[in-house]
Coordinates of C-alpha atoms in Angstrom, one line a residue:
X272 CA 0.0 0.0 0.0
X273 CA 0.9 3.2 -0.4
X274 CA 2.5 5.2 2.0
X275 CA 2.2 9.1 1.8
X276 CA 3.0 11.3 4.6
X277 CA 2.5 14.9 3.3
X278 CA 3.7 17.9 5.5
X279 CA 3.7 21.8 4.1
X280 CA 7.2 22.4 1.8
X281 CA 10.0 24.4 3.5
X282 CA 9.8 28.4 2.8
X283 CA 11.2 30.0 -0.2
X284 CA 15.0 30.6 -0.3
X285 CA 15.9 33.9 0.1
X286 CA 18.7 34.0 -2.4
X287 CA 15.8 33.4 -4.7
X288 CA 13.3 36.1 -3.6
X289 CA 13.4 37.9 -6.7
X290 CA 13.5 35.4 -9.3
X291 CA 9.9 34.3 -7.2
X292 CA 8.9 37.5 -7.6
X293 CA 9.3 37.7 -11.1
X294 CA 8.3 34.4 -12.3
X295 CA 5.2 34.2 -10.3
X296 CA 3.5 37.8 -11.4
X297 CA 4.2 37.1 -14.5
X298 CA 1.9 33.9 -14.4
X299 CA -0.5 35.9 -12.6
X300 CA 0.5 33.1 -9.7
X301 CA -0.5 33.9 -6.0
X302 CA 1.6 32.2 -3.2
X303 CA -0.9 30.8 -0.6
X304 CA -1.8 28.5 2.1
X305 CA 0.5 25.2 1.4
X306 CA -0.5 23.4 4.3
X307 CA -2.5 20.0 3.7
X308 CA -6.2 20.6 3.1
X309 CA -5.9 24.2 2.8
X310 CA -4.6 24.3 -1.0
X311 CA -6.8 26.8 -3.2
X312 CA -7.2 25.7 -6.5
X313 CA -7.2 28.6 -9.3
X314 CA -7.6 27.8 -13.1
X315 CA -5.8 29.4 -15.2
X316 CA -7.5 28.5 -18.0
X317 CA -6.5 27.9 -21.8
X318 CA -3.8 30.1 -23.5
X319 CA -6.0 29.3 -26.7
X320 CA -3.7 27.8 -28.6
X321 CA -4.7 24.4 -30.3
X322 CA -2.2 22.4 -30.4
X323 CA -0.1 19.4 -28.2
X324 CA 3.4 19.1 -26.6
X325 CA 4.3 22.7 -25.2
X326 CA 7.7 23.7 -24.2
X327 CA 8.2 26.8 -22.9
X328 CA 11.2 29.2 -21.4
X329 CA 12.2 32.2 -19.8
X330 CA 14.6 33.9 -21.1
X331 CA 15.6 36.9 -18.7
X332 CA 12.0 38.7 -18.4
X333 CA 10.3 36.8 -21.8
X334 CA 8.8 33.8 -22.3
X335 CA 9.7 31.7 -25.6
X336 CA 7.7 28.7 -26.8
X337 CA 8.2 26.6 -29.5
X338 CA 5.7 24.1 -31.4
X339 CA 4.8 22.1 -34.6
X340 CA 2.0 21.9 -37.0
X341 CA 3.4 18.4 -38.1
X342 CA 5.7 19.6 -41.1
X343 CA 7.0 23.1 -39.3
X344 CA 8.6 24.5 -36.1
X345 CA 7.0 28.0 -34.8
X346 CA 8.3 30.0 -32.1
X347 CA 6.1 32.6 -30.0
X348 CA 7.0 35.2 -27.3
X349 CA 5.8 37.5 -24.5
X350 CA 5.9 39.5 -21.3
X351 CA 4.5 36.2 -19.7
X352 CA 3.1 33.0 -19.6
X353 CA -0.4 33.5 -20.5
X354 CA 0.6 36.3 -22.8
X355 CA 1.7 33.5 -25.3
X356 CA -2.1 32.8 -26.2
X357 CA -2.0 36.4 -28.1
X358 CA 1.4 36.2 -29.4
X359 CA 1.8 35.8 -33.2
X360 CA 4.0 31.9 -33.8
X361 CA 7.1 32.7 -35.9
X362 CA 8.5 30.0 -38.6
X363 CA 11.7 29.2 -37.3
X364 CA 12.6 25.7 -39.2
X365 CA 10.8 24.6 -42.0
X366 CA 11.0 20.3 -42.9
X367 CA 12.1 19.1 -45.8
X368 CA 10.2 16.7 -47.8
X369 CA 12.7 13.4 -46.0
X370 CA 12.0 15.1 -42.5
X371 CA 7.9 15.2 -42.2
X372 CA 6.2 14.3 -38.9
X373 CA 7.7 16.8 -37.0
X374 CA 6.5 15.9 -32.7
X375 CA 7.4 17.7 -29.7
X376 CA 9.9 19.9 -30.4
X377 CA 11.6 20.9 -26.8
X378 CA 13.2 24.4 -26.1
X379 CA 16.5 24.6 -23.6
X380 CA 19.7 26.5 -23.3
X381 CA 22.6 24.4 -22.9
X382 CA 24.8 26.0 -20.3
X383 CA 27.8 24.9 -22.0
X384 CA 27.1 26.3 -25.0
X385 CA 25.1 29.6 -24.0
X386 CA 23.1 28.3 -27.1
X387 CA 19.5 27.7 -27.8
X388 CA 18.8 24.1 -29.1
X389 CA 15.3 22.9 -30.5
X390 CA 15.0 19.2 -30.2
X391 CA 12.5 17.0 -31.9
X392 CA 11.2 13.7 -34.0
X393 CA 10.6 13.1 -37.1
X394 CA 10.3 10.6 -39.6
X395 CA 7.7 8.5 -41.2
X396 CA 5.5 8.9 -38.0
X397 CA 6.2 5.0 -37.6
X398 CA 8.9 2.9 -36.8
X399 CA 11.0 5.7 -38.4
X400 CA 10.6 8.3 -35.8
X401 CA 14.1 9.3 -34.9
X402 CA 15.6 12.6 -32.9
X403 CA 17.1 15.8 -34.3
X404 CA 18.6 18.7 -33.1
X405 CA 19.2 22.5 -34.0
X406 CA 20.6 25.5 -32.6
X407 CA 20.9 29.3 -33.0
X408 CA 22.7 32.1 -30.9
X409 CA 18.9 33.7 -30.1
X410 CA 15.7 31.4 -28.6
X411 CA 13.2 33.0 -31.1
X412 CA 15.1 33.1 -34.3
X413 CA 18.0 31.8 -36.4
X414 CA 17.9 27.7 -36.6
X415 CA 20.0 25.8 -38.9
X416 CA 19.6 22.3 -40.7
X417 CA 19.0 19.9 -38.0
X418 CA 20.7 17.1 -37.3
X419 CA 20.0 13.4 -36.5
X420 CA 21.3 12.3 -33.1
X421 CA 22.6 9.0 -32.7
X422 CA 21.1 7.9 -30.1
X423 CA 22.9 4.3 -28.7
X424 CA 20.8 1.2 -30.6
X425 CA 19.5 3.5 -33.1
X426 CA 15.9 2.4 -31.9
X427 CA 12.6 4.7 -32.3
X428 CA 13.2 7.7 -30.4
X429 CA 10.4 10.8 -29.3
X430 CA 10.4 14.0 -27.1
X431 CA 14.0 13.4 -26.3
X432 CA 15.7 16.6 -23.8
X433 CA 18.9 17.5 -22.8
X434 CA 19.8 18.6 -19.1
X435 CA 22.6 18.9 -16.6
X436 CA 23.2 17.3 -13.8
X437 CA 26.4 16.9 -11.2
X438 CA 28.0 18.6 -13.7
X439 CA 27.5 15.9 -16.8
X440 CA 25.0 16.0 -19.7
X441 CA 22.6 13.9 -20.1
X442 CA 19.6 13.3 -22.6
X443 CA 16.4 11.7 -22.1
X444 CA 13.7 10.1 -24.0
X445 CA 10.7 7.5 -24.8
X446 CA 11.3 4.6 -27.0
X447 CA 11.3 1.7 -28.1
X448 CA 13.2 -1.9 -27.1
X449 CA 13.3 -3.3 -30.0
X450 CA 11.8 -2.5 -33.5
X451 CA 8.1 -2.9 -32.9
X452 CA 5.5 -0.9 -31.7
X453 CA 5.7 -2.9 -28.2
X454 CA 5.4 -0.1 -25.1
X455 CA 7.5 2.9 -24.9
X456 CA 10.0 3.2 -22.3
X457 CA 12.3 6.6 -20.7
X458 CA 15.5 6.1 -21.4
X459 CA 19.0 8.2 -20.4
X460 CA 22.1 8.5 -22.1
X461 CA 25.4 10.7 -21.0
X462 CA 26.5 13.0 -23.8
X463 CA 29.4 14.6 -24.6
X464 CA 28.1 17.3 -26.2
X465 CA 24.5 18.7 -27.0
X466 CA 24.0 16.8 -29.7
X467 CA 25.7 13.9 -28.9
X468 CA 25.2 11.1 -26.6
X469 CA 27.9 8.8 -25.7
X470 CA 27.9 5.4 -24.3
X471 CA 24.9 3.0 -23.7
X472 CA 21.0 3.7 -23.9
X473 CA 19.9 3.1 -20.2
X474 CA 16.1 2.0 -19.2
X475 CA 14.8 4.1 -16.1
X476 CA 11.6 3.3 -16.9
X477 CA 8.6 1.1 -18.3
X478 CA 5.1 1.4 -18.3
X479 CA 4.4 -1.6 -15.9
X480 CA 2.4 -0.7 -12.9
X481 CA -1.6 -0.9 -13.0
X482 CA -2.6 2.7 -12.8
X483 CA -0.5 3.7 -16.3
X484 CA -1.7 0.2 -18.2
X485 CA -5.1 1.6 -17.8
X486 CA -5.3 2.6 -21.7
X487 CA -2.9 1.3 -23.9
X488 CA -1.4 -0.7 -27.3
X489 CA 0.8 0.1 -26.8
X490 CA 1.3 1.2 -23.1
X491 CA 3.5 4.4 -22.9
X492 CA 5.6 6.5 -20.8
X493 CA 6.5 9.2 -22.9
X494 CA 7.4 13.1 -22.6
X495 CA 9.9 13.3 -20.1
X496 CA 10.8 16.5 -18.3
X497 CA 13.8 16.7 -16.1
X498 CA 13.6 18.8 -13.2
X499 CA 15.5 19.3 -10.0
X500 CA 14.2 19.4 -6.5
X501 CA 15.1 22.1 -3.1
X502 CA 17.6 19.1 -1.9
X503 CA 19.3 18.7 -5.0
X504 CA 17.6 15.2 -6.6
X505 CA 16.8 14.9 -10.2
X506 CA 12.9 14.2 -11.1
X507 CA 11.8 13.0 -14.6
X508 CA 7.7 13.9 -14.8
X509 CA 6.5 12.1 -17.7
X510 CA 3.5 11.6 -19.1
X511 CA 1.2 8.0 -18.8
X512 CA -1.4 6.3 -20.5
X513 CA -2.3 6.3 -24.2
X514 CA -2.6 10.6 -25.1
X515 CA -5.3 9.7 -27.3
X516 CA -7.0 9.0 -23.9
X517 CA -8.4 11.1 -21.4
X518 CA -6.8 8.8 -18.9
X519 CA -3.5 10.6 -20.1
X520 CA -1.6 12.2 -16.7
X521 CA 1.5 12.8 -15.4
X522 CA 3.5 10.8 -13.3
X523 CA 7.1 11.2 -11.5
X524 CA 10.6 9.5 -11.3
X525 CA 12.6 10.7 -8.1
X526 CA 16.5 9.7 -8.4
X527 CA 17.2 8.5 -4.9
X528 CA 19.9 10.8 -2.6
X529 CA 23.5 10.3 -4.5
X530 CA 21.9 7.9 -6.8
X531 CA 23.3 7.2 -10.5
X532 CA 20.5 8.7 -13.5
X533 CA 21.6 5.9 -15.4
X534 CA 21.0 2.8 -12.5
X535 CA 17.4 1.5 -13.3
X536 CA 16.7 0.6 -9.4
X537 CA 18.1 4.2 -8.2
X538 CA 14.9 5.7 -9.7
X539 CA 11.6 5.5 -7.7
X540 CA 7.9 5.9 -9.0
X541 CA 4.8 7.6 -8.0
X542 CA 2.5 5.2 -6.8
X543 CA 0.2 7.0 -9.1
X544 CA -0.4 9.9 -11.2
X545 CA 0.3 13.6 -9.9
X546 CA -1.9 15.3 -12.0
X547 CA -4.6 13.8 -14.1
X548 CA -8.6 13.6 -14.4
X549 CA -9.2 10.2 -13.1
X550 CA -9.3 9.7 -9.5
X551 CA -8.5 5.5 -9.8
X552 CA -5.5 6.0 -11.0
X553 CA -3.8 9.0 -9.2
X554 CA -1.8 8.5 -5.5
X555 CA -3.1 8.1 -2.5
X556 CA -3.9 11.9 -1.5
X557 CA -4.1 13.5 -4.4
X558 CA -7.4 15.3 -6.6
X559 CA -8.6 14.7 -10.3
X560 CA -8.2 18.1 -12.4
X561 CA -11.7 20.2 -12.0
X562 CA -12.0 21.8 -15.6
X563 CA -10.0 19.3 -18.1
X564 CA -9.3 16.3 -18.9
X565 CA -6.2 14.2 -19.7
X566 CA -3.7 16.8 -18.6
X567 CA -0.4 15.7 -19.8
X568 CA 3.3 16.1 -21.9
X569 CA 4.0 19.5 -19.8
X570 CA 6.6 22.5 -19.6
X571 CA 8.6 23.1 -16.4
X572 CA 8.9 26.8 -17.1
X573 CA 11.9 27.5 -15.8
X574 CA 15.0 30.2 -16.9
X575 CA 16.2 29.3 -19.9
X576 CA 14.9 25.4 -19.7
X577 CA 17.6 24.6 -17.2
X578 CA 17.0 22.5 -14.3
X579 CA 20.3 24.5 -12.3
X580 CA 17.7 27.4 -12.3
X581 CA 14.4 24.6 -10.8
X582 CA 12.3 26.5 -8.3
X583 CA 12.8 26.3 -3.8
X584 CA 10.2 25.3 -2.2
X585 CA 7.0 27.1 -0.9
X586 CA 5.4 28.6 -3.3
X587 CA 3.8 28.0 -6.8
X588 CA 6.0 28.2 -10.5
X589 CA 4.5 28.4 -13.7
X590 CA 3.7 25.2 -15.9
X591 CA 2.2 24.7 -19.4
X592 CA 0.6 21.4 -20.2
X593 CA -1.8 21.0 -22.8
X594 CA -5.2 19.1 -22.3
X595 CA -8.7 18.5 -23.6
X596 CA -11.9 21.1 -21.5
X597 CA -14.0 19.3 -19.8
X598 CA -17.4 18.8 -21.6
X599 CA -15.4 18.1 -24.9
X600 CA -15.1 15.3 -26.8
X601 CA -11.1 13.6 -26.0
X602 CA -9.3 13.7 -29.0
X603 CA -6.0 14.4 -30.4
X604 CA -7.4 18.0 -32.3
X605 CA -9.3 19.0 -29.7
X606 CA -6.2 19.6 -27.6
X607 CA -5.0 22.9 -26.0
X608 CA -2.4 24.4 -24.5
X609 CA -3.1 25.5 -21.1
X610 CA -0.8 27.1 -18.1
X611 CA -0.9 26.3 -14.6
X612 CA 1.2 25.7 -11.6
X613 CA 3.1 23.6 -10.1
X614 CA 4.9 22.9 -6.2
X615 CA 7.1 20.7 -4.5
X616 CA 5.2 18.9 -1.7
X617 CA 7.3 17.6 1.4
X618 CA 8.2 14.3 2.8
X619 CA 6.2 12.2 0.1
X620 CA 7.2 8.5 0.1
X621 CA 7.2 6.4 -3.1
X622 CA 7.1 2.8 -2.7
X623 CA 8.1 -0.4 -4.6
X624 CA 7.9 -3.8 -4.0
X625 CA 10.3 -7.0 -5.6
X626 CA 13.4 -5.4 -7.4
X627 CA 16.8 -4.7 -5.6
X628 CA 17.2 -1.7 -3.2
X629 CA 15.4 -0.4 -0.1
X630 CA 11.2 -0.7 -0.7
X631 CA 10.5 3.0 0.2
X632 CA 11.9 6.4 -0.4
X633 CA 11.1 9.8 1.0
X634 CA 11.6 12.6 -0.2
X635 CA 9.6 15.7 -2.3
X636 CA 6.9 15.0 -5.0
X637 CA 5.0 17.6 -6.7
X638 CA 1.9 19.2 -6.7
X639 CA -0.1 20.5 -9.7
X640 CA -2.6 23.5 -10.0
X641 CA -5.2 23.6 -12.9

């Protein structure tokens, strides 16, 4: 069973004060109660854009987002978060006729770079799908010809991203095992630059426990999002169950204290989803969503997409997700982007049963706000 012992997160850091101050008004975010049973919920309601996948940035005091109509990249900017829904998309990379199905093109700057890098699949929109990357000085502007990573076993690869962490690179992804359409796992690989990954492919995850086999054929865990918590562990938030589902939600990975991203059994899982519409299959103390449904593949918006800038505790940070409004028929075009927010919630325990290592871990989880 699962144990959860929740307890209000640790004030805000005050090396961090103003970066709070910023990030927050401009997602029209108000810090309040964060004790247990006292957390308001306040929609923020749809940035009007139809469409899947968001990733989102800030980049000093503007937001930059990047997304695909299928065959094209488009960037958008604003003051804020929500000011994105009014903000005209600019044509930033444009596919070739061997480079259609463009998916989930993610926005970061690599710190050891100080460049922009747009990462994203395309292919036949089969067993083709594989990962690319581009670049330019600016985050709105100025992309080159992509090029194909090679990943390690050259397998089907989707909404890979690259982070740092302990001072390595790393990129992470869903894919495939083998060559069929099977389930889709998160892997990790090191890199040794940002568009290249060397060594082995590790697993850190597969889509094996009940509540994220509720829809599936195959079962997924797909759009991972690194993040890192107030005492220094590395999350991965991904996303579970079938997105053409409204059972779609988002789940969490929690690397243990000193653990190794690239040890399968030094990962531990949500006993649940975080943040979905379906109270069967979300942990053990927390809601469904209250105005959509199938909330899922999300946008840590954090300064410039890197997880060295990831929010302290005690208050709320921004977060794009996109989802289907309640009342609406579930389906892949009726999508929209929406923001939100997001918390880290204190002394949350994951547990696991019948693979190597100790059964329980404690540590933060994370809270999501419609």
């Amino acid at each position: 069973m699962t144990d959860v012992r929740r307890t209000p997160p640790l004030p805000a850091l005050p090396g961090l004060l103003g970066v709070l101050a910023l990030t927050l008004g401009a997602c029209g975010v108000t810090p309040q109660d964060t004790s247990p049973g006292s957390v308001t919920v306040t929609p923020q309601g749809s940035l009007g854009i139809r469409n899947a996948d968001p990733s989102v940035i800030r980049v000093g005091s503007t937001y930059y987002s990047v997304e695909s109509d299928g065959n094209n990249i488009y960037s958008r900017s604003a003051g804020s978060v929500d000011g994105l829904a009014g903000a005209a998309r600019t044509l930033i990379w444009s596919a070739p006729r061997n480079l259609p199905n463009v998916w989930a093109p993610e926005l970061v700057r690599d710190p050891g770079t100080g460049r922009y890098y747009v990462y994203f699949a395309s292919g036949d929109g089969g067993a083709g799908q594989r990962m690319y990357a581009t670049d330019s000085a600016s985050p709105g502007s100025g992309y080159g010809s992509p090029q194909l990573m090679n990943l390690p076993d050259g397998k089907w690869a989707i909404d890979g991203a690259s982070f740092f962490f302990n001072n390595q690179r790393y990129f992470v992804w869903s894919g495939w095992a083998g060559d069929t359409n099977v389930e889709q796992n998160l892997y990790v690989a090191r890199m040794s630059s940002p568009t290249a990954t060397t060594g082995a492919r590790y697993v850190i995850s597969q889509p094996r426990e009940s509540w994220e086999r509720v829809v599936g054929n195959p079962f997924i865990n797909e759009a991972p999002e690194p993040i890192r918590d107030p005492n220094g562990q590395l999350h991965v938030v991904y996303s579970a169950n079938g997105s053409w589902s409204e059972q779609y939600c988002l789940a969490d990975l929690r690397l243990r204290a000193g653990g190794d991203p690239t040890y399968v059994w030094d990962w531990y899982k949500s006993n649940g989803c975080l943040f979905g519409s379906n109270r069967s299959t979300l942990m053990s103390g927390w809601d469904p969503t209250l105005y959509v449904n199938g909330p899922g593949h999300h946008s840590f918006v954090l300064l410039n997409g890197d997880i060295g800038t990831s929010p302290p505790a005690g208050s709320k940070f921004p977060l794009a997700y996109h989802a289907v409004p309640k009342g609406t028929t579930y389906s892949w075009s009726n999508r929209t982007w929406y923001s939100g927010s997001f918390m880290w919630w204190g002394n949350t325990t994951y547990s696991r049963a019948g693979v190597p290592g100790a059964t329980t871990d404690t540590g933060y989880g994370l809270k999501f706000f419609e």
